[in-house]
Tab-separated table of N, CA and C in Angstrom:
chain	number	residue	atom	x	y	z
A	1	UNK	N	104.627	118.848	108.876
A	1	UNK	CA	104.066	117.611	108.393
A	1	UNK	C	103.102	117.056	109.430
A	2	UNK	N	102.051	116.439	109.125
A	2	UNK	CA	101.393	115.770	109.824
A	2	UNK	C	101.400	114.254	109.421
A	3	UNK	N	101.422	113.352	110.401
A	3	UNK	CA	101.413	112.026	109.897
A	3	UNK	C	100.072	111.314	110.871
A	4	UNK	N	99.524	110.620	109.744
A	4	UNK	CA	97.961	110.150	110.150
A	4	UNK	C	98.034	108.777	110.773
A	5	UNK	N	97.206	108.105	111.749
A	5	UNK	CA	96.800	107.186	112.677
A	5	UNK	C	97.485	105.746	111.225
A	6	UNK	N	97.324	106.030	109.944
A	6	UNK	CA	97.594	105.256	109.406
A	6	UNK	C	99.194	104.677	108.306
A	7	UNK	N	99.728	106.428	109.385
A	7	UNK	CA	100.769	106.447	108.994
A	7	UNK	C	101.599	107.250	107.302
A	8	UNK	N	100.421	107.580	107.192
A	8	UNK	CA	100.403	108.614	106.011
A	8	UNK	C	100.828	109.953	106.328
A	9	UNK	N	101.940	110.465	105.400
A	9	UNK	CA	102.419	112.165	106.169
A	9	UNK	C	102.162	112.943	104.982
A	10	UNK	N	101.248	114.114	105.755
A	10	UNK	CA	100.648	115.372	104.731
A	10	UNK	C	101.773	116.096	104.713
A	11	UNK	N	102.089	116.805	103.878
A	11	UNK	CA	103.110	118.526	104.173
A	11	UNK	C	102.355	119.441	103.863
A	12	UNK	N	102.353	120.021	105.277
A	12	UNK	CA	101.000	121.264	105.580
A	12	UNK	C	101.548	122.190	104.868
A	13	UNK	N	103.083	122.416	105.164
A	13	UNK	CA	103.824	124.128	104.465
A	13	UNK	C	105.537	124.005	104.011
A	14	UNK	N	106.029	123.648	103.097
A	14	UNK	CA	107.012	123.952	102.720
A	14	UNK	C	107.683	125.293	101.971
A	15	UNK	N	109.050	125.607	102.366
A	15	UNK	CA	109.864	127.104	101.924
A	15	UNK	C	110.928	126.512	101.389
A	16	UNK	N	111.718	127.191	100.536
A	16	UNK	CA	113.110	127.409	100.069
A	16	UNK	C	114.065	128.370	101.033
A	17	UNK	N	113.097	128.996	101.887
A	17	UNK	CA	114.034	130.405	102.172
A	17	UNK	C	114.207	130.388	103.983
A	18	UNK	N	113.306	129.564	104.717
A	18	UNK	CA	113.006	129.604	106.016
A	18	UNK	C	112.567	128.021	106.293
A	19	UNK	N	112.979	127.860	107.481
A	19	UNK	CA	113.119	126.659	107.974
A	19	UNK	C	111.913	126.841	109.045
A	20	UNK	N	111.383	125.906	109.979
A	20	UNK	CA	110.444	126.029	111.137
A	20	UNK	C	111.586	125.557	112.095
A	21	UNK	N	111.304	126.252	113.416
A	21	UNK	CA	112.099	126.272	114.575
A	21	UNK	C	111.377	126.212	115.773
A	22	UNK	N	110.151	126.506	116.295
A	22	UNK	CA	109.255	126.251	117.046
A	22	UNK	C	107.845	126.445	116.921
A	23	UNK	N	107.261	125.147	117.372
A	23	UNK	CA	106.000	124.836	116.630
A	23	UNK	C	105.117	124.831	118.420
A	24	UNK	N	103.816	125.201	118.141
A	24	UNK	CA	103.254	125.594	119.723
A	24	UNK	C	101.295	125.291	119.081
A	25	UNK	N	100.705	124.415	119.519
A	25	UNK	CA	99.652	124.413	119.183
A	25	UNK	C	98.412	125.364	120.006
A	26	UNK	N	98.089	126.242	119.359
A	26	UNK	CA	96.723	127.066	120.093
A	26	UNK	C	95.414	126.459	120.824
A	27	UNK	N	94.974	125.561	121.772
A	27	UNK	CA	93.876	125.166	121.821
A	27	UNK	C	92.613	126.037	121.502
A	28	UNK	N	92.926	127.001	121.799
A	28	UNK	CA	91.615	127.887	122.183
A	28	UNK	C	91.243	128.303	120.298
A	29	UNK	N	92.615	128.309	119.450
A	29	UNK	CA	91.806	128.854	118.509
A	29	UNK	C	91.775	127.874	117.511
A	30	UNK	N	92.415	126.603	117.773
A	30	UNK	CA	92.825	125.310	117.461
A	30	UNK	C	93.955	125.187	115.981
A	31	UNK	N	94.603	126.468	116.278
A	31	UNK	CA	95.814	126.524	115.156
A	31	UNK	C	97.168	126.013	115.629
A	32	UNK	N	97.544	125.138	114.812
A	32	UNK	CA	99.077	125.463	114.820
A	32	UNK	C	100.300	126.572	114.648
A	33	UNK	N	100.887	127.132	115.513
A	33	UNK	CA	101.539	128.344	115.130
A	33	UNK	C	103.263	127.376	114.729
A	34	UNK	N	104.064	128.487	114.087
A	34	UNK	CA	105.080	127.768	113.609
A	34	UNK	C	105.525	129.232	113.549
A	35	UNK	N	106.952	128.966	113.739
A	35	UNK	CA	108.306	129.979	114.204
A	35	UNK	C	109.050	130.014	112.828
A	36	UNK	N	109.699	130.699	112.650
A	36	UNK	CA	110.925	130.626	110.829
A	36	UNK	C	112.053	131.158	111.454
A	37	UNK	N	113.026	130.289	110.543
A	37	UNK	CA	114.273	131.290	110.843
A	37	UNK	C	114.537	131.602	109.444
A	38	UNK	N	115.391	132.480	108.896
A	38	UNK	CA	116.028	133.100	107.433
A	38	UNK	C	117.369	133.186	108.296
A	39	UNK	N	117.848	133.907	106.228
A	39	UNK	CA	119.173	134.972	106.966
A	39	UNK	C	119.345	135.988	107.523
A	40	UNK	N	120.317	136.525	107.554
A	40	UNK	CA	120.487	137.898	108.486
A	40	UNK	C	119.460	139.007	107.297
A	41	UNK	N	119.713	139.113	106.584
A	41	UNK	CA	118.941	139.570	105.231
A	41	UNK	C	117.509	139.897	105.789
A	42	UNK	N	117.385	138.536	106.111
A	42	UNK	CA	115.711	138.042	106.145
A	42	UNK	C	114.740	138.446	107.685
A	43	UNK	N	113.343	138.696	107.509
A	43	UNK	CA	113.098	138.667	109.554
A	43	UNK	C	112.131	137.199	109.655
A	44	UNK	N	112.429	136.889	110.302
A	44	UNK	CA	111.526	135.670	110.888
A	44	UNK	C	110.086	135.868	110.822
A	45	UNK	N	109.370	134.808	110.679
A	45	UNK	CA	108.184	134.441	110.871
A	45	UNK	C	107.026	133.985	111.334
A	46	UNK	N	105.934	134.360	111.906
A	46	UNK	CA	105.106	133.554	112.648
A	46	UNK	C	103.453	133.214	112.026
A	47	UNK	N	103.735	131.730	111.754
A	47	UNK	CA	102.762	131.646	110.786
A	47	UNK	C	101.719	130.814	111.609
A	48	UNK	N	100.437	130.777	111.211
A	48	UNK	CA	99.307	129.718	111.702
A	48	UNK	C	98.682	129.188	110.426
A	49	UNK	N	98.652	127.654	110.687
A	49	UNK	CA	97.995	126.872	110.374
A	49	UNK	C	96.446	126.952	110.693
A	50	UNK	N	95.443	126.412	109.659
A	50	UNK	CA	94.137	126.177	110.296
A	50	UNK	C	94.230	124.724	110.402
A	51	UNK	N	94.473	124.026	111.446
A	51	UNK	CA	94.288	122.665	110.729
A	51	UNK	C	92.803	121.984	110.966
A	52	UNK	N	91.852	122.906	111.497
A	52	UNK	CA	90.552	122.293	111.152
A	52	UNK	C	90.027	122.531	109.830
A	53	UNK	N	90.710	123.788	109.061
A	53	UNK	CA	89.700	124.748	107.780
A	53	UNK	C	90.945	124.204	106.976
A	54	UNK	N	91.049	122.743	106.112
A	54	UNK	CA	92.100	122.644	105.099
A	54	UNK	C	92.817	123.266	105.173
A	55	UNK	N	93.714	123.312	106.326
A	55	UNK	CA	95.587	123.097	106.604
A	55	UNK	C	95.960	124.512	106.196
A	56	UNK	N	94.636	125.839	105.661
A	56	UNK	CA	95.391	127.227	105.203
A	56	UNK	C	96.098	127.339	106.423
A	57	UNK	N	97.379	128.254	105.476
A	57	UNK	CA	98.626	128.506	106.194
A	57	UNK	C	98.539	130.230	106.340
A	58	UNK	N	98.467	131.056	107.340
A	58	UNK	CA	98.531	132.415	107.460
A	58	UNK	C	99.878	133.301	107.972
A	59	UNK	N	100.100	134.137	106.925
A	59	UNK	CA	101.634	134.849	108.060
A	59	UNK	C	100.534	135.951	108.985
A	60	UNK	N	100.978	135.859	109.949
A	60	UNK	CA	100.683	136.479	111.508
A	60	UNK	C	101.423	137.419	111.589
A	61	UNK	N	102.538	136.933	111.387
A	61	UNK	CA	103.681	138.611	111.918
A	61	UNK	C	105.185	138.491	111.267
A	62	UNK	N	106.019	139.305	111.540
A	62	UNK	CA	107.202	139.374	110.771
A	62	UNK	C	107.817	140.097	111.997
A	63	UNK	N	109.217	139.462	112.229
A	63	UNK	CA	109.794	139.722	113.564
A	63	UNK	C	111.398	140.482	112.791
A	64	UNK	N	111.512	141.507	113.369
A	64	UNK	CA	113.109	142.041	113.399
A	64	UNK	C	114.509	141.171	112.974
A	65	UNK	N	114.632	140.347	113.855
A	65	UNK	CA	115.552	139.266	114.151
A	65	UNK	C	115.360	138.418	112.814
A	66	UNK	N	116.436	137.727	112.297
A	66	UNK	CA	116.092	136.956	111.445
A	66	UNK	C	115.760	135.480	111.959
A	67	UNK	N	115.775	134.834	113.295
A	67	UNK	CA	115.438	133.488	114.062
A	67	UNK	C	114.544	134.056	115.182
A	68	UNK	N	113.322	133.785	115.188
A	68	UNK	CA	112.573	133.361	116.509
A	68	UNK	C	112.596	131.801	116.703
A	69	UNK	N	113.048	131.597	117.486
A	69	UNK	CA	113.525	129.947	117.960
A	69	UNK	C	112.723	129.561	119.232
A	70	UNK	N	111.415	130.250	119.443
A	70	UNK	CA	111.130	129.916	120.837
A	70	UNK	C	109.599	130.487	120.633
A	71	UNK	N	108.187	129.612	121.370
A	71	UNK	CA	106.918	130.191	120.821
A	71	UNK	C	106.046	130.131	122.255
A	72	UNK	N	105.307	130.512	122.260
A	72	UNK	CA	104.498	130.049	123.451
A	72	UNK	C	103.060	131.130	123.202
A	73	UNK	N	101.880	130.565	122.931
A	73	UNK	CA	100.547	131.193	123.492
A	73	UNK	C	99.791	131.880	124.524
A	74	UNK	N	99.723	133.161	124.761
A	74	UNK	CA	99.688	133.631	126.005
A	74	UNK	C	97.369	133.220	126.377
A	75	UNK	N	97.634	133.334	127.319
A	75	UNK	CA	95.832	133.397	127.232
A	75	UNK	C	95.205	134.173	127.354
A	76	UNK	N	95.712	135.620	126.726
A	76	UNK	CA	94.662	136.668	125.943
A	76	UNK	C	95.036	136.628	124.697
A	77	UNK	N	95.007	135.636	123.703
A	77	UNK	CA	95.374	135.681	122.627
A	77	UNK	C	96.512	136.362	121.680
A	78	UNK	N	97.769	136.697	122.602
A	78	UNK	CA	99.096	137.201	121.912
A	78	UNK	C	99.949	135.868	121.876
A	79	UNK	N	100.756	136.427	121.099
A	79	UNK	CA	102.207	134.764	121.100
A	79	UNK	C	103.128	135.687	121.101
A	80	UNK	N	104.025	135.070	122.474
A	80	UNK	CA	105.500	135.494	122.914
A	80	UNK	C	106.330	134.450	122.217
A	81	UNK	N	107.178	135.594	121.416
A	81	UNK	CA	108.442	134.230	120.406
A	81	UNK	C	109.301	134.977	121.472
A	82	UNK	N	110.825	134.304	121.406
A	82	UNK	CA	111.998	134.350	121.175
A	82	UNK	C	112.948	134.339	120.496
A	83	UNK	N	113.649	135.686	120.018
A	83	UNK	CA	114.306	135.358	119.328
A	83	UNK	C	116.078	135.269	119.673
């Protein structure tokens, strides 16, 4: 969600199936990245936001583990999760 200077809250991305667990903003490419957890069933997620190009939402990658709970931007353009 984003909530505006005027107090108005957008919802950039809602699921039924995955929750967000760590959220890490990119300066350099000016995305929001966002972490998922599922079930054991399920593998986690790492999605980016554009939030300059209307809020599109992109899956990036699909992780083993069903929780990456942990995000961070490296500065050659990879993202180290944790899961």
């Amino acid at each position: 969600m984003r909530i505006r200077k005027d107090g108005h809250v957008d919802v950039l991305w809602t699921s039924k199936r995955e929750g967000p667990l760590a959220l890490a903003f990119d300066d350099k490419s000016g995305r929001l990245l966002a972490t998922t957890g599922t079930s054991q069933k399920n593998k986690a997620r790492l999605y980016a936001i554009e939030v300059r190009d209307r809020d599109q939402v992109y899956l990036v990658a699909r992780v083993d583990d069903g929780l990456a709970t942990s995000l961070a931007p490296s500065s050659r353009g990879a993202y180290m999760l944790g899961t």
